[in-house]
GROMACS .gro file of C-alpha atoms in nm:
model
  209
    1MET     CA    1  -1.963   1.515  -1.128
    2VAL     CA    2  -2.058   1.531  -1.543
    3THR     CA    3  -2.026   1.210  -1.689
    4THR     CA    4  -1.821   1.180  -2.048
    5ALA     CA    5  -2.239   1.092  -2.167
    6GLU     CA    6  -2.333   1.459  -2.045
    7ALA     CA    7  -2.251   1.832  -2.148
    8ARG     CA    8  -2.255   2.098  -1.897
    9ASP     CA    9  -2.623   2.181  -1.937
   10GLY     CA   10  -2.750   1.775  -1.849
   11ARG     CA   11  -2.774   1.732  -2.151
   12ARG     CA   12  -2.705   1.391  -2.322
   13LEU     CA   13  -2.448   1.415  -2.547
   14THR     CA   14  -2.480   1.292  -2.918
   15ALA     CA   15  -2.212   1.062  -3.071
   16ARG     CA   16  -1.954   1.276  -3.160
   17GLY     CA   17  -1.971   1.549  -2.856
   18ALA     CA   18  -1.948   1.234  -2.628
   19LYS     CA   19  -1.640   1.159  -2.864
   20THR     CA   20  -1.497   1.520  -2.853
   21LYS     CA   21  -1.527   1.558  -2.450
   22ALA     CA   22  -1.341   1.229  -2.464
   23ARG     CA   23  -1.063   1.362  -2.675
   24ILE     CA   24  -1.060   1.609  -2.452
   25ILE     CA   25  -1.013   1.431  -2.118
   26ALA     CA   26  -0.801   1.238  -2.292
   27ALA     CA   27  -0.582   1.470  -2.372
   28ALA     CA   28  -0.559   1.663  -2.012
   29ALA     CA   29  -0.485   1.351  -1.872
   30ASP     CA   30  -0.193   1.274  -2.113
   31LEU     CA   31  -0.079   1.651  -2.027
   32MET     CA   32  -0.142   1.682  -1.650
   33TYR     CA   33   0.031   1.345  -1.624
   34VAL     CA   34   0.378   1.433  -1.751
   35LYS     CA   35   0.349   1.835  -1.715
   36GLY     CA   36   0.178   1.881  -1.390
   37VAL     CA   37  -0.169   1.965  -1.314
   38ALA     CA   38  -0.045   2.318  -1.220
   39ALA     CA   39   0.188   2.396  -1.571
   40THR     CA   40  -0.113   2.265  -1.781
   41THR     CA   41  -0.319   2.495  -1.966
   42LEU     CA   42  -0.622   2.497  -2.079
   43ASP     CA   43  -0.430   2.616  -2.452
   44ASP     CA   44  -0.219   2.323  -2.399
   45VAL     CA   45  -0.516   2.098  -2.418
   46LEU     CA   46  -0.697   2.237  -2.701
   47ALA     CA   47  -0.357   2.212  -2.892
   48ALA     CA   48  -0.287   1.871  -2.816
   49SER     CA   49  -0.663   1.771  -2.841
   50GLY     CA   50  -0.760   1.958  -3.143
   51VAL     CA   51  -1.055   2.068  -3.024
   52SER     CA   52  -1.209   2.460  -3.065
   53LYS     CA   53  -1.211   2.663  -2.758
   54SER     CA   54  -1.614   2.667  -2.798
   55GLN     CA   55  -1.590   2.302  -2.800
   56LEU     CA   56  -1.398   2.286  -2.506
   57TYR     CA   57  -1.609   2.507  -2.289
   58GLN     CA   58  -1.917   2.345  -2.415
   59HIS     CA   59  -1.823   2.081  -2.213
   60PHE     CA   60  -1.650   2.249  -1.908
   61ALA     CA   61  -1.670   2.542  -1.744
   62GLY     CA   62  -1.275   2.595  -1.705
   63LYS     CA   63  -0.989   2.386  -1.549
   64ASP     CA   64  -1.158   2.256  -1.219
   65PRO     CA   65  -1.404   2.048  -1.390
   66LEU     CA   66  -1.148   1.935  -1.644
   67VAL     CA   67  -0.911   1.839  -1.362
   68ARG     CA   68  -1.166   1.615  -1.199
   69ALA     CA   69  -1.297   1.503  -1.541
   70VAL     CA   70  -0.912   1.347  -1.544
   71ILE     CA   71  -0.930   1.192  -1.211
   72GLU     CA   72  -1.272   1.030  -1.299
   73PHE     CA   73  -1.041   0.899  -1.643
   74MET     CA   74  -0.766   0.781  -1.484
   75GLY     CA   75  -0.914   0.668  -1.177
   76GLU     CA   76  -1.069   0.410  -1.373
   77ARG     CA   77  -0.766   0.316  -1.575
   78VAL     CA   78  -0.556   0.275  -1.289
   79MET     CA   79  -0.867   0.059  -1.097
   80GLU     CA   80  -0.921  -0.162  -1.364
   81ARG     CA   81  -0.544  -0.240  -1.396
   82GLU     CA   82  -0.559  -0.309  -1.006
   83ARG     CA   83  -0.865  -0.506  -1.031
   84ASN     CA   84  -0.735  -0.758  -1.294
   85ALA     CA   85  -0.407  -0.789  -1.115
   86LEU     CA   86  -0.483  -0.853  -0.787
   87GLY     CA   87  -0.856  -0.940  -0.810
   88ARG     CA   88  -0.753  -1.342  -0.830
   89VAL     CA   89  -0.422  -1.318  -0.628
   90SER     CA   90  -0.437  -1.541  -0.296
   91THR     CA   91  -0.068  -1.627  -0.248
   92MET     CA   92   0.256  -1.418  -0.191
   93ARG     CA   93   0.439  -1.519  -0.501
   94GLY     CA   94   0.106  -1.321  -0.692
   95LEU     CA   95   0.158  -1.026  -0.515
   96ARG     CA   96   0.502  -1.055  -0.572
   97ARG     CA   97   0.408  -1.092  -0.958
   98TRP     CA   98   0.190  -0.794  -0.868
   99ARG     CA   99   0.514  -0.591  -0.740
  100ASP     CA  100   0.716  -0.676  -1.045
  101ALA     CA  101   0.487  -0.556  -1.294
  102LEU     CA  102   0.434  -0.229  -1.092
  103VAL     CA  103   0.820  -0.142  -1.118
  104GLN     CA  104   0.919  -0.305  -1.424
  105ALA     CA  105   0.621  -0.091  -1.622
  106ASN     CA  106   0.772   0.218  -1.402
  107ALA     CA  107   1.090   0.116  -1.482
  108LEU     CA  108   0.966   0.226  -1.877
  109ARG     CA  109   0.993   0.618  -1.778
  110HIS     CA  110   1.300   0.540  -1.543
  111GLY     CA  111   1.042   0.614  -1.280
  112ALA     CA  112   0.952   0.979  -1.367
  113TYR     CA  113   0.599   1.128  -1.315
  114GLY     CA  114   0.527   0.850  -1.038
  115CYS     CA  115   0.155   0.726  -0.967
  116ALA     CA  116  -0.088   0.869  -1.175
  117LEU     CA  117  -0.335   0.897  -0.856
  118GLY     CA  118  -0.050   1.004  -0.644
  119SER     CA  119   0.057   1.276  -0.871
  120LEU     CA  120  -0.271   1.374  -0.901
  121ALA     CA  121  -0.344   1.368  -0.503
  122SER     CA  122  -0.042   1.634  -0.469
  123GLU     CA  123  -0.168   1.901  -0.679
  124VAL     CA  124  -0.471   1.901  -0.577
  125ALA     CA  125  -0.586   1.807  -0.251
  126ASP     CA  126  -0.548   2.130  -0.105
  127HIS     CA  127  -0.751   2.339  -0.268
  128ASP     CA  128  -1.039   2.144  -0.464
  129ASP     CA  129  -1.243   1.901  -0.202
  130VAL     CA  130  -1.422   1.754  -0.477
  131ALA     CA  131  -1.122   1.632  -0.660
  132ARG     CA  132  -0.994   1.522  -0.326
  133LEU     CA  133  -1.261   1.305  -0.216
  134ALA     CA  134  -1.307   1.130  -0.523
  135LEU     CA  135  -0.894   1.067  -0.524
  136SER     CA  136  -0.934   0.956  -0.148
  137ARG     CA  137  -1.243   0.708  -0.246
  138LEU     CA  138  -1.005   0.600  -0.527
  139PHE     CA  139  -0.750   0.533  -0.293
  140ALA     CA  140  -0.974   0.366  -0.072
  141GLU     CA  141  -1.096   0.081  -0.293
  142TRP     CA  142  -0.697   0.032  -0.412
  143GLN     CA  143  -0.617  -0.048  -0.086
  144GLY     CA  144  -0.916  -0.244  -0.038
  145LEU     CA  145  -0.797  -0.450  -0.278
  146LEU     CA  146  -0.450  -0.527  -0.091
  147ALA     CA  147  -0.664  -0.593   0.196
  148ASP     CA  148  -0.849  -0.888   0.028
  149VAL     CA  149  -0.570  -1.020  -0.076
  150LEU     CA  150  -0.438  -1.003   0.267
  151ARG     CA  151  -0.795  -1.174   0.418
  152ARG     CA  152  -0.728  -1.432   0.129
  153LEU     CA  153  -0.349  -1.531   0.261
  154GLN     CA  154  -0.532  -1.538   0.633
  155ASP     CA  155  -0.836  -1.743   0.499
  156ALA     CA  156  -0.568  -1.962   0.336
  157GLY     CA  157  -0.366  -2.012   0.708
  158SER     CA  158  -0.059  -1.814   0.551
  159LEU     CA  159  -0.149  -1.550   0.800
  160PRO     CA  160  -0.218  -1.534   1.181
  161GLY     CA  161  -0.547  -1.483   1.249
  162GLU     CA  162  -0.503  -1.194   1.517
  163VAL     CA  163  -0.327  -0.976   1.259
  164SER     CA  164  -0.527  -0.665   1.118
  165ILE     CA  165  -0.530  -0.659   0.724
  166ASP     CA  166  -0.643  -0.325   0.753
  167ASP     CA  167  -0.310  -0.202   0.857
  168LEU     CA  168  -0.130  -0.394   0.666
  169ALA     CA  169  -0.308  -0.339   0.378
  170THR     CA  170  -0.237   0.058   0.470
  171GLY     CA  171   0.117  -0.028   0.514
  172LEU     CA  172   0.160  -0.151   0.194
  173MET     CA  173  -0.036   0.136   0.020
  174GLY     CA  174   0.169   0.395   0.187
  175ALA     CA  175   0.529   0.158   0.067
  176LEU     CA  176   0.440   0.159  -0.245
  177GLN     CA  177   0.314   0.541  -0.305
  178GLY     CA  178   0.606   0.617  -0.089
  179GLY     CA  179   0.788   0.449  -0.340
  180TYR     CA  180   0.663   0.625  -0.668
  181LEU     CA  181   0.760   0.937  -0.495
  182LEU     CA  182   1.130   0.789  -0.412
  183ALA     CA  183   1.161   0.681  -0.778
  184GLN     CA  184   0.989   0.966  -0.943
  185THR     CA  185   1.261   1.208  -0.746
  186ALA     CA  186   1.524   0.979  -0.836
  187ARG     CA  187   1.450   0.891  -1.199
  188ASP     CA  188   1.539   0.573  -1.084
  189VAL     CA  189   1.289   0.284  -0.991
  190THR     CA  190   1.546   0.112  -0.695
  191PRO     CA  191   1.378   0.322  -0.409
  192MET     CA  192   1.053   0.209  -0.546
  193ALA     CA  193   1.100  -0.216  -0.516
  194THR     CA  194   1.301  -0.151  -0.182
  195SER     CA  195   1.000   0.026  -0.035
  196ILE     CA  196   0.742  -0.233  -0.156
  197ASP     CA  197   1.000  -0.569  -0.051
  198MET     CA  198   1.000  -0.434   0.314
  199ALA     CA  199   0.629  -0.438   0.330
  200LEU     CA  200   0.651  -0.771   0.142
  201ALA     CA  201   0.925  -0.909   0.404
  202HIS     CA  202   0.700  -0.773   0.680
  203VAL     CA  203   0.377  -0.927   0.542
  204GLU     CA  204   0.580  -1.259   0.480
  205SER     CA  205   0.726  -1.256   0.855
  206LEU     CA  206   0.402  -1.320   0.977
  207SER     CA  207   0.358  -1.552   0.791
  208ALA     CA  208   0.654  -1.704   0.895
  209ARG     CA  209   0.539  -1.727   1.223
   0.00000   0.00000   0.00000
């Protein structure tokens, strides 16, 4: 994948070129999050970013490479948030605070647009393997952060040693992403909150044993 420091031909970008490329990616990311990938045209990106067509094509051969750059951009933004949120969590109370922060943030939009990564995955996974694999790696990292939290709970004796941490992390990630989707269609975060609460309640039930 071409980074923001490189042009299409592999040459290192000037500071001005890097800023132009970053502006294109940021504008495309905002549009694709709100409108969707399919509904966002390159003309939309040109208008939103304020760059010329020649500048856009200097950095991206077409829409697919731009979508991949958006995935990288959005992925780093989401994962930085999740690393900060989950990196030191070692209690159920901490997991609850993580849940509250995600639900409250999504409530500001009444659940609209869903998860930034989940929305991208639903549109590109079936026709762009490069994008699908990039998203798969991001979801794996996110799930790994949840597994690390659950493993810390297990190490502290809050979860039985025989419990499969990977299975629990998969279930929690599924509840989160399913909750985002339900909230998106309902324009109400209540289903998201309920989905995550059910998954956390299951974790707590194992702890109670």
